[in-house]
Each structure stands twice: as structure tokens, then as C-alpha cells.
Short mmCIF file of C-alpha atoms in Angstrom, two decimals:
data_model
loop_
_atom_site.label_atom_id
_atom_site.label_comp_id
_atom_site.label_asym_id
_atom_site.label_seq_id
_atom_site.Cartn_x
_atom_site.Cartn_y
_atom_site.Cartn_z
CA UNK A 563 -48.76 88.60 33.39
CA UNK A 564 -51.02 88.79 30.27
CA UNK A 565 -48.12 89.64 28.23
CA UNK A 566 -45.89 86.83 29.50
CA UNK A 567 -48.54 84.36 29.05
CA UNK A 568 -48.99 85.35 25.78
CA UNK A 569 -44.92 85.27 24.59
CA UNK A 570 -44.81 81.99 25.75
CA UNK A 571 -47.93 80.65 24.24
CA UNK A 572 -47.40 77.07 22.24
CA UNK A 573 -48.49 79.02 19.15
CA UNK A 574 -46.40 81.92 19.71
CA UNK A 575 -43.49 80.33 20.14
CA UNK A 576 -44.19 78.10 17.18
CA UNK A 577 -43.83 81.43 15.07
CA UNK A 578 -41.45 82.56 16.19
CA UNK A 579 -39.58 78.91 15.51
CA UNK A 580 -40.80 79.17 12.31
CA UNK A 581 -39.41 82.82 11.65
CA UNK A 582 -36.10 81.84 13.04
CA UNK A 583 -36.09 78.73 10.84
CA UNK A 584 -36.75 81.16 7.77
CA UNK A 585 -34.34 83.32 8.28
CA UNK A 586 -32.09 81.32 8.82
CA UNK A 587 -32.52 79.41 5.40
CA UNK A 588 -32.48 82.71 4.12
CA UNK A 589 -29.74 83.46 5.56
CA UNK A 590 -27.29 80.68 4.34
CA UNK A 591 -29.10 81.09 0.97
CA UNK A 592 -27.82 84.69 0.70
CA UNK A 593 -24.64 83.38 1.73
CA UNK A 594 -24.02 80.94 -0.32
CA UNK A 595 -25.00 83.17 -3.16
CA UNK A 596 -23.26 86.48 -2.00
CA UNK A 597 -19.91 85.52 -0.30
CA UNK A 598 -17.02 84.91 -2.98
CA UNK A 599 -14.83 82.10 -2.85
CA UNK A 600 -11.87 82.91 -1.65
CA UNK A 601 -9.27 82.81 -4.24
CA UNK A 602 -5.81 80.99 -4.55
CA UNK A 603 -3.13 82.57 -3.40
CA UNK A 604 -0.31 82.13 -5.40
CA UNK A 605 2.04 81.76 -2.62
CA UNK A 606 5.86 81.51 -3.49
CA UNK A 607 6.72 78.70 -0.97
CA UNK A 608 6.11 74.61 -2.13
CA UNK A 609 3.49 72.61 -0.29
CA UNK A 610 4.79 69.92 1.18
CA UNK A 611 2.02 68.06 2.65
CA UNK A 612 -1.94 68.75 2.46
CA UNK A 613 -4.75 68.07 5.11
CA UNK A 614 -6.46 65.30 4.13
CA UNK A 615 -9.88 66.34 4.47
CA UNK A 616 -9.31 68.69 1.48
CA UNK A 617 -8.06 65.68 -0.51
CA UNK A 618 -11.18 63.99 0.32
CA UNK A 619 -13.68 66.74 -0.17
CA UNK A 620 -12.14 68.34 -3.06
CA UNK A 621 -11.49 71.23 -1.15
CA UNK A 622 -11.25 74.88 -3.13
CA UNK A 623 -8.59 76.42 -2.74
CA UNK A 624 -6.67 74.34 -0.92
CA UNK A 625 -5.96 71.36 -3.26
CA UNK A 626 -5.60 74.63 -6.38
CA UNK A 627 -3.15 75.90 -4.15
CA UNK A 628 -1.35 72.70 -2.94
CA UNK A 629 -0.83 71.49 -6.88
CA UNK A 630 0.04 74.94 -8.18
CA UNK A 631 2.50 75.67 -5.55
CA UNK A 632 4.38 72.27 -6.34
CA UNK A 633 3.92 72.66 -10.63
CA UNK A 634 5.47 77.24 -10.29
CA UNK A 635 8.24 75.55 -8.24
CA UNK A 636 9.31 73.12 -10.27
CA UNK A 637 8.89 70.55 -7.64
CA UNK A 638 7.38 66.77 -7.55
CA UNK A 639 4.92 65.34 -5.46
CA UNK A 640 5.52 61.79 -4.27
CA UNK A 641 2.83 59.48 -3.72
CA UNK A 642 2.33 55.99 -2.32
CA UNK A 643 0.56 53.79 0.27
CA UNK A 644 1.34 52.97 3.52
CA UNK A 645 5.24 52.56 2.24
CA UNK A 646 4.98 56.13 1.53
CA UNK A 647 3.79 56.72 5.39
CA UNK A 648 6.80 58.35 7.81
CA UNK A 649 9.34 56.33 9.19
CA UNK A 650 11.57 56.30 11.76
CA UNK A 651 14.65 57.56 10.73
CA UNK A 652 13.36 59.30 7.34
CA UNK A 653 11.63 57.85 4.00
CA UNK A 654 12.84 58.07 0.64
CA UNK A 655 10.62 61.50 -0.31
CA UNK A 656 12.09 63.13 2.95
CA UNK A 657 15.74 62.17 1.66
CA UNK A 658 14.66 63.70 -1.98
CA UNK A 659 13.20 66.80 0.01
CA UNK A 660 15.84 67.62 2.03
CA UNK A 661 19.21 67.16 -0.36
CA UNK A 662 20.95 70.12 -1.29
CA UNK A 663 22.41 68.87 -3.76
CA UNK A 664 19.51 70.28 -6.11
CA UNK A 665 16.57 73.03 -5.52
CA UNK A 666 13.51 71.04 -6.11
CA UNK A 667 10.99 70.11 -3.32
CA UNK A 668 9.67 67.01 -3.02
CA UNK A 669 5.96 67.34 -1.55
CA UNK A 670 3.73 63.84 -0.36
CA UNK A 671 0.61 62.32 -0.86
CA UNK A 672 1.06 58.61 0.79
CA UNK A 673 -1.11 56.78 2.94
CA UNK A 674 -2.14 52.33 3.40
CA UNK A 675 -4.06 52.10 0.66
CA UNK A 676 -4.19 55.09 -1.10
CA UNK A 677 -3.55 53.76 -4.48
CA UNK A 678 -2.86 55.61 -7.68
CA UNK A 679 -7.34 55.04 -8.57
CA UNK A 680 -7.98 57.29 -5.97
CA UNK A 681 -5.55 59.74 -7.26
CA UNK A 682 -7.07 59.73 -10.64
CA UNK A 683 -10.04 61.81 -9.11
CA UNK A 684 -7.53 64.45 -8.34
CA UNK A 685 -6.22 64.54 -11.62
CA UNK A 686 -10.05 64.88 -13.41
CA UNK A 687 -11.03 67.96 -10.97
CA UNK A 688 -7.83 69.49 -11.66
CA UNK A 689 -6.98 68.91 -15.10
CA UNK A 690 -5.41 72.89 -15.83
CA UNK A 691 -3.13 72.34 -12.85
CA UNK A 692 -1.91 68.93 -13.10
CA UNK A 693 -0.59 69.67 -17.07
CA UNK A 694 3.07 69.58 -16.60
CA UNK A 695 2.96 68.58 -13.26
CA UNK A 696 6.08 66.08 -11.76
CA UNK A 697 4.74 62.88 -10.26
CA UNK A 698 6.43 60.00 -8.55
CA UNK A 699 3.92 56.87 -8.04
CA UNK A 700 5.49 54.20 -5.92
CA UNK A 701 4.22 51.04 -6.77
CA UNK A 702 4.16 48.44 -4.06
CA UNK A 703 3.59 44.59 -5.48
CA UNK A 704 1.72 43.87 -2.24
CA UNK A 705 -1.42 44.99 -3.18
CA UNK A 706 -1.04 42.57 -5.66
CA UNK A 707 -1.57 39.70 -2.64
CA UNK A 708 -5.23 37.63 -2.43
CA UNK A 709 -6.19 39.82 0.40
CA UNK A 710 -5.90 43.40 -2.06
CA UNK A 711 -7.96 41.92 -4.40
CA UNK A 712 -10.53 44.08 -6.23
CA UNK A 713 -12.06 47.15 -5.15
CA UNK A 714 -11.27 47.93 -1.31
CA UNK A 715 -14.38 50.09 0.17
CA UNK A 716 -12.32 51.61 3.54
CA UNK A 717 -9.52 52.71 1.04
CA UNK A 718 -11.66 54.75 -0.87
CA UNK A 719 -14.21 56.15 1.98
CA UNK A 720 -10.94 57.33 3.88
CA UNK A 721 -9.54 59.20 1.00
CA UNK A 722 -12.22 59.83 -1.45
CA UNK A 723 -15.84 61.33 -0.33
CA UNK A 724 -18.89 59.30 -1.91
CA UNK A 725 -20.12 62.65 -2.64
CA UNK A 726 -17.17 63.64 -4.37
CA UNK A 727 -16.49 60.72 -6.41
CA UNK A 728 -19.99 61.45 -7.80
CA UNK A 729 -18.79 64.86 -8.54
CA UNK A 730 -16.31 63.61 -9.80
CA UNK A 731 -17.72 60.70 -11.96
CA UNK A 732 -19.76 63.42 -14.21
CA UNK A 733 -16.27 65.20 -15.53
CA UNK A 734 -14.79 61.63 -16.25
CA UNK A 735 -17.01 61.05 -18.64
CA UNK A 736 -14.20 61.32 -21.20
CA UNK A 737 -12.11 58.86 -19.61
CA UNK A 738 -14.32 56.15 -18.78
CA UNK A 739 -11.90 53.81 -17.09
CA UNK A 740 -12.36 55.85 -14.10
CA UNK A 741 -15.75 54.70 -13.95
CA UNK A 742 -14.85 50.73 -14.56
CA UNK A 743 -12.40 51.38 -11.80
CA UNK A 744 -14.47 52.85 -8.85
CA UNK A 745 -17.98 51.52 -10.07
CA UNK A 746 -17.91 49.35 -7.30
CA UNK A 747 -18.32 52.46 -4.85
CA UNK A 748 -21.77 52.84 -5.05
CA UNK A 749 -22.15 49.39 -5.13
CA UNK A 750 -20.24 48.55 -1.69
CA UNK A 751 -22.34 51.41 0.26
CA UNK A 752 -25.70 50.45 1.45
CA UNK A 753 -28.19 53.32 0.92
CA UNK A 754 -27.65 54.26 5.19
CA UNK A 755 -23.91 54.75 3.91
CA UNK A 756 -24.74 56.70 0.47
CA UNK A 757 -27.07 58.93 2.33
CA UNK A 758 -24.62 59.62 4.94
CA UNK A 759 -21.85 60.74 2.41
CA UNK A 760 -23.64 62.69 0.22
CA UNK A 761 -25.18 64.21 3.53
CA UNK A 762 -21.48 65.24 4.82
CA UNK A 763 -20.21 66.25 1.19
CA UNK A 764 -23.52 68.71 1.23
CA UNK A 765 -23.30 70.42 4.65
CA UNK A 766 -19.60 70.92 3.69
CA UNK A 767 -20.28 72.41 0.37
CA UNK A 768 -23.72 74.86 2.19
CA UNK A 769 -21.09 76.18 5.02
CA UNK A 770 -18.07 76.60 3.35
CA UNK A 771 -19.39 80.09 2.87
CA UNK A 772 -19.03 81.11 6.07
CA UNK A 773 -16.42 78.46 7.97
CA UNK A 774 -13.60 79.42 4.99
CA UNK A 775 -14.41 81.98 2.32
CA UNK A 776 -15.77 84.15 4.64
CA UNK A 777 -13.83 83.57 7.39
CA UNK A 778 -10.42 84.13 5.31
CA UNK A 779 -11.80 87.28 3.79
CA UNK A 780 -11.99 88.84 7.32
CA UNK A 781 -8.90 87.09 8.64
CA UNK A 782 -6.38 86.05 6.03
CA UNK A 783 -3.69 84.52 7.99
CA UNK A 784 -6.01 81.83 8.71
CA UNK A 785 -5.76 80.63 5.20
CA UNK A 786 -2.03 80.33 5.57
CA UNK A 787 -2.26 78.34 9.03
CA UNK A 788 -5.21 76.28 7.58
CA UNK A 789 -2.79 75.33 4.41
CA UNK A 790 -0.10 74.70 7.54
CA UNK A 791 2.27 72.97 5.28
CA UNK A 792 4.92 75.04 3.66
CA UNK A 793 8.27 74.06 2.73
CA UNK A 794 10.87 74.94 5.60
CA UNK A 795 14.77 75.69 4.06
CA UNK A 796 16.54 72.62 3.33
CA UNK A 797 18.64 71.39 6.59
CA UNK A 798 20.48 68.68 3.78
CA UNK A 799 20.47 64.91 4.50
CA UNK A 800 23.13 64.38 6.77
CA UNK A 801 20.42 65.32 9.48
CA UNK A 802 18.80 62.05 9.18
CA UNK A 803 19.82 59.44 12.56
CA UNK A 804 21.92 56.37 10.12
CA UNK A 805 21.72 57.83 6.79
CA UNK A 806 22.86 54.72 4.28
CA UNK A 807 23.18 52.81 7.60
CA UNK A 808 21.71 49.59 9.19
CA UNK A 809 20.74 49.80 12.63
CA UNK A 810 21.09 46.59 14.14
CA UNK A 811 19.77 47.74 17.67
CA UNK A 812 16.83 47.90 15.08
CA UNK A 813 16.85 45.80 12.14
CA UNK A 814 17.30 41.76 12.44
CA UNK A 815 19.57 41.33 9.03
CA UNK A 816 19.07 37.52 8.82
CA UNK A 817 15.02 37.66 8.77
CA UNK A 818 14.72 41.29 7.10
CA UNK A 819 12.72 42.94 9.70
CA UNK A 820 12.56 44.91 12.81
CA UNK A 821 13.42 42.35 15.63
CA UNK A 822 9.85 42.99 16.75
CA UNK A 823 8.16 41.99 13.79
CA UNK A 824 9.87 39.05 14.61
CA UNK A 825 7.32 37.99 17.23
CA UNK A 826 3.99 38.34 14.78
CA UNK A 827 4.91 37.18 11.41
CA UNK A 828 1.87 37.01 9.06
CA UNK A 829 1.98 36.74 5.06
CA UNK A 830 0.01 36.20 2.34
CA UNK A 831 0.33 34.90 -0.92
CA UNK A 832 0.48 37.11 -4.63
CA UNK A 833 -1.96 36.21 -7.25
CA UNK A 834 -3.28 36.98 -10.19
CA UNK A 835 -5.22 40.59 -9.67
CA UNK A 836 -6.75 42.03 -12.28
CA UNK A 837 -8.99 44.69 -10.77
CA UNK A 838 -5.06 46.04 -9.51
CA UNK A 839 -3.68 45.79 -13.13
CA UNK A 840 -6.56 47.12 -14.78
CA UNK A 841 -5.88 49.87 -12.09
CA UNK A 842 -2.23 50.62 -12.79
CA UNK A 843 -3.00 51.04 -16.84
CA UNK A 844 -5.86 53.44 -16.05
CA UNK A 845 -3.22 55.65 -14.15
CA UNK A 846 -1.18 55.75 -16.74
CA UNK A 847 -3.71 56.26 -19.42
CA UNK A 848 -5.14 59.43 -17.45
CA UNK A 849 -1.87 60.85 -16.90
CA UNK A 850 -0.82 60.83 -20.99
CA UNK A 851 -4.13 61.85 -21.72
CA UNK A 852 -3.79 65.16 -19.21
CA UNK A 853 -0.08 65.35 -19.90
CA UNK A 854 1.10 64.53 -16.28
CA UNK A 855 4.66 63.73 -15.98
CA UNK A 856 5.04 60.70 -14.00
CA UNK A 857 7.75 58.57 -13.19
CA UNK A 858 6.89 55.02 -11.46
CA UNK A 859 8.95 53.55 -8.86
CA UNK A 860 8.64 49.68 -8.73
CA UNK A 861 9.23 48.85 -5.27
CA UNK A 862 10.87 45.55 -3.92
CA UNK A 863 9.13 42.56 -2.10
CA UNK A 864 11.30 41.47 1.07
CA UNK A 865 12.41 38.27 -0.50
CA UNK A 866 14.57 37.42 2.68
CA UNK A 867 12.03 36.86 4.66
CA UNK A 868 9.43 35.41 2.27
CA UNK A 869 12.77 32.51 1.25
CA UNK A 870 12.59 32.04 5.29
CA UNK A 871 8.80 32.45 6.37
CA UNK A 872 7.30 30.55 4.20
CA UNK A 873 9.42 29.64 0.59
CA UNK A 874 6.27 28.28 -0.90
CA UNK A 875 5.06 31.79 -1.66
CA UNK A 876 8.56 32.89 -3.06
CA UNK A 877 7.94 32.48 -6.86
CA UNK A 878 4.43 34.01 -6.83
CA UNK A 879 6.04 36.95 -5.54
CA UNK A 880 8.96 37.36 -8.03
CA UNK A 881 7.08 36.18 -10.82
CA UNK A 882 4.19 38.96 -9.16
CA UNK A 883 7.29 41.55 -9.61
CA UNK A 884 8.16 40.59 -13.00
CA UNK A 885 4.53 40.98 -14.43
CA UNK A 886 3.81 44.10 -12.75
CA UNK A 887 7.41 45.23 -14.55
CA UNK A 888 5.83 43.99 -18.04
CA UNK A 889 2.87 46.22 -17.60
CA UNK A 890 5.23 49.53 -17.14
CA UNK A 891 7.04 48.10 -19.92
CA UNK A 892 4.18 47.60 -22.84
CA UNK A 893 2.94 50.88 -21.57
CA UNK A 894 5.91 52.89 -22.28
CA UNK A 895 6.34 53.86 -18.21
CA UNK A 896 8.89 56.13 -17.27
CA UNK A 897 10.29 54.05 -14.05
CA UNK A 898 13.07 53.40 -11.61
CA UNK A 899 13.24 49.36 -11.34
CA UNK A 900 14.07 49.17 -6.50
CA UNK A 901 12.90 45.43 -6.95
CA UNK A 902 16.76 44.10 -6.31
CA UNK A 903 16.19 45.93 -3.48
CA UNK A 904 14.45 43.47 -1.27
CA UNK A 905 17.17 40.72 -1.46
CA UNK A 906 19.75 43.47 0.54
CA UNK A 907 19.77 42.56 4.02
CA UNK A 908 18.30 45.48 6.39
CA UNK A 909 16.29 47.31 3.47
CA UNK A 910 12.73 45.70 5.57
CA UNK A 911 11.08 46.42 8.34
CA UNK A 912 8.33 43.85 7.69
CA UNK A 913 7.24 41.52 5.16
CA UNK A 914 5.58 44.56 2.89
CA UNK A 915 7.30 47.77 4.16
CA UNK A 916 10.78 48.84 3.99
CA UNK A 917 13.18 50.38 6.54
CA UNK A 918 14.48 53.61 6.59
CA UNK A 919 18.07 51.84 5.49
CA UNK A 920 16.27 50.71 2.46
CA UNK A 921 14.22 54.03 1.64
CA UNK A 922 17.91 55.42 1.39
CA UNK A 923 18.87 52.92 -1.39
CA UNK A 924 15.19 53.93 -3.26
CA UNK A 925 16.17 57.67 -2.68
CA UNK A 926 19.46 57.01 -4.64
CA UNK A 927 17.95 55.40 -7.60
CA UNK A 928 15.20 58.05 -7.84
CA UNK A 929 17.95 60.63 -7.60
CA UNK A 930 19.92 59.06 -10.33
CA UNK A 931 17.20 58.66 -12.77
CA UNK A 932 16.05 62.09 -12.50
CA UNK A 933 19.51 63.18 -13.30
CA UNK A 934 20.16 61.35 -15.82
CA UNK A 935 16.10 62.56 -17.21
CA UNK A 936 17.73 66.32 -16.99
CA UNK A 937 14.53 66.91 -14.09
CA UNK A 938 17.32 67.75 -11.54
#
């Protein structure tokens, strides 16, 4: 009895607290130390798609892998916002992806909001793998509308880590339009929020150690089912439910849009948006300066259904079109001009997205121009 009382004294089980708590500190100190990183793999398949938690942490070596795999394959990577998102019967990457006309692979980095500033981060912690590398950057106009303007906090906390854009902010140092940009970020966050980040970026960074290098070290497949992505053989085009075709069951031709949109119109108005210009010039700075080869498609607005919704907002967008146009221009852009695009009945689904009728007339032009480029 003597013994038990004495194991489960307060002071002997404060010890042995504290010598569990020591080792293991210890412990993830000699881990962090001792266990490699596990290397990139070099595999001989594209990426097509990347988790976006290693986007948004910086992940090594997933996003290596993911860029290299794309740049040794002579593929492109499309990005975009929430235009660049899935839709029902195929999107204009998927149509690019899956032609057979060509080898090349066409991998995808689109989500709402995920605008080409967040991308730049990529591009600065990878600046060896994105030389050479083929971009496409669809540019929608409307995040050009009053209620895009400036910096947008949830864009960049979805797809960008606090903790990494700090990381991130010490290597752009070069390029300082990064920081003019994304200053705003630690301005937005309360000190709660910053904490909080940087907390999560930390705890990542202390057991990656163990939850991935060491864990693909004793069990490599893992790597490959954590990557999960690969590029499947081409199946060609003519898979896609009404390739180059309107569905009417679908699409309302008159208005533009899906007859269920029809119910819950909503629409702003285009303005003047500097923080969003400033934006788009920054891209295209960074990707000169690290000799990224980009091509810019300039999307359409769904002028059909602006003309009927509300015609008062019709000029702001064209003219919103036109300007964004100019900036490509005076900066020497290499892009495919989709604008006509949104006066061609059934290319919408909504007043900012379009259909999977109209991602097939995108996926033509694309295709075109990088024939005629000598990419294809």
C-alpha cells in the first residue's frame, strides 16, 4: 500500500508529468533535426490537380512535385477563380486536357477568388521550377465590380496561410509589388487571427517530421496516394454530355442563364478598381522577371443579361472589358481576347460565370492560339 501511495503522490506524479513533457520536447526536437525531408520524386506522370492545403501551406514536396511534373511534361497549368471551378458538362481546361488532338496536359489551379496575387506567392517560393513553366491566367472582369474592390481577406486566408505569406514576404523582397499587393493581410487580421495562423503554419511545419517525411520513408506509396492526382490517359473530347452544344433543358437562351438563375437575379455594377489593376500588372511583372510563360485569357461579361437585367450597368461593363484589354495591351500580354463571347446566346450560366456551351467556345480560342504560338 506504501508503494501505491507513494506512485500516486501529487508530487510524484508531477515528475513524472514533467519527464514525459521533456521527453517529449526532446523528442520532436530530435526529430525535427534527424528525419530528412522526403525528397521529390520525379514521377513521369503530369499532375493534374493539387490538394489545397499544400497550396496554402507551401507544402514540400508536394507543390516541387506538382510544378515539376507539369514544366518535364511539357504541359500547362490553368488557373482562374470560381470560372475556373468544375462544371456540369466540362470546363474549358478539361476540354484542353482531354483532346487528342495534341500530347500536352492541361493541369488546374482555379477556385472563387483565387486571383493571380495569390499565385504570385507560388511563383516567389518556387522560382527554379516555375522558369519555363506554361501558364494560362483567366481573367474574369467581375472582380472588377464595387463589391471586389481592394484587398479581399477570406480570399487570401482560404488559399494563402498568414504564416506563409510571411514566409513568403521575406524572399519578395526583390519584387516589392508583392508586398504593396498583400500588405493589407496583416492589416485585416486582428492579433486573435495572426496568432492563430502563425500558430497552425508552426505545428504544421514541427510535425511534418513525423506525419509526412517520416511516414513516406517507411511507407512510400503513401506519397503517391497523398499527391492523388495524376493524369489518367486521354479518353478525347467527344466524352463530354453536349460538346459545342446548348442545352436548352438547361440554358434559358433569351436571358443567358440557367433557367434557375432565373428566379434570383442579383448584379452589381463595374467600377474603377485600382487595387485589381495594380494586381493584374504585378502578375505580369513577376512572371517576366522569373521567366514564366503565361498566356492571359480575357474572359467575357454576359452582356445578354446585363442589356436585360438592368441596361444601366451595360457600358460600365464593356467599357470595364475594354480597359482591362488596354492593360494586357501596354504590357505586352500574350492573350486570347473570349470577350465577344458573352453576347452568344447560351455561353452563361449566370450573370459572372459561363456555361459549359461557352467554356467550349473559350477552349477553341485557347487551342487556336497555342497553335498558331507553335506550344501545341
Amino acid at each position: 500500500m506504501k508503494g501505491i501511495r507513494h506512485i500516486y503522490r501529487t508530487s510524484t506524479l508531477s515528475e513524472y508529468g514533467k519527464f514525459i513533457l521533456t521527453a517529449f520536447i526532446l523528442l520532436l526536437i530530435a526529430g525535427y533535426f534527424t528525419i530528412p525531408e522526403y525528397p521529390v520524386q520525379g514521377t513521369d506522370r503530369q499532375l493534374i490537380k493539387i490538394r489545397g492545403k499544400h497550396f496554402r501551406f507551401n507544402d514540400h514536396p508536394h507543390l516541387s512535385e506538382f510544378l515539376l511534373s507539369v514544366k518535364k511534361n511539357d504541359g500547362f497549368i490553368c488557373m482562374g477563380t470560381s470560372e475556373s471551378t468544375p462544371l456540369r458538362d466540362g470546363n474549358y481546361y478539361e476540354f484542353l486536357d482531354q483532346d487528342t488532338s495534341y500530347p500536352n496536359r492541361f493541369s488546374i489551379l482555379g477556385g472563387a477568388g483565387w486571383t493571380c496575387g495569390i499565385h504570385m506567392a507560388m511563383l516567389l517560393n518556387h522560382k527554379a521550377e516555375v522558369d519555363s513553366l506554361q501558364l494560362i491566367y483567366f481573367i474574369n472582369p467581375v472582380y472588377w465590380r464595387s463589391d471586389l474592390k481592394g484587398f479581399r481577406k477570406s480570399y487570401w486566408t482560404r488559399y494563402l496561410n498568414y504564416g506563409t505569406w510571411l514566409n513568403t514576404l521575406e524572399k519578395a523582397q526583390e519584387y516589392p509589388e508583392f508586398e504593396k499587393i498583400s500588405s493589407a493581410y496583416r492589416e485585416k487580421l486582428n492579433p486573435a487571427e495572426r496568432f492563430l495562423f502563425r500558430l497552425e503554419y508552426w505545428l504544421r511545419m514541427i510535425r511534418k517530421p513525423f506525419f509526412r517525411d517520416l511516414r513516406y520513408a517507411l511507407f512510400p506509396e503513401e506519397y503517391r496516394d497523398d499527391l492523388q492526382f495524376f493524369a489518367e490517359p486521354k479518353i478525347g473530347v467527344g466524352s463530354f454530355d453536349f460538346l459545342g452544344r446548348i442545352d436548352t433543358s438547361y440554358l434559358d437562351t433569351d436571358w443567358n442563364i440557367t433557367h434557375e438563375f432565373m428566379g434570383r437575379t442579383w448584379l452589381n455594377p463595374l467600377e474603377k478598381n485600382e487595387y485589381r489593376d495594380h494586381e493584374l500588372r504585378a502578375f505580369i511583372h513577376l512572371c517576366n522577371a522569373l521567366n514564366v510563360d503565361v498566356c492571359f485569357v480575357l474572359g467575357p461579361v454576359n452582356e445578354i443579361f446585363i442589356s436585360k437585367y438592368h441596361p444601366s450597368y451595360l457600358d460600365a461593363y464593356v467599357d470595364g472589358v475594354k480597359h482591362i484589354r488596354a492593360i494586357l495591351l501596354e504590357e505586352k500580354a500574350d492573350f486570347v481576347d473570349a470577350a465577344h463571347l458573352g453576347n452568344i446566346p447560351g455561353s452563361f450560366i449566370d450573370n459572372q460565370h459561363h456555361s459549359s456551351y461557352g467554356a467550349y467556345l473559350i477552349y477553341q480560342l485557347i487551342k487556336q492560339h497555342l497553335y498558331e504560338k507553335g506550344d501545341l
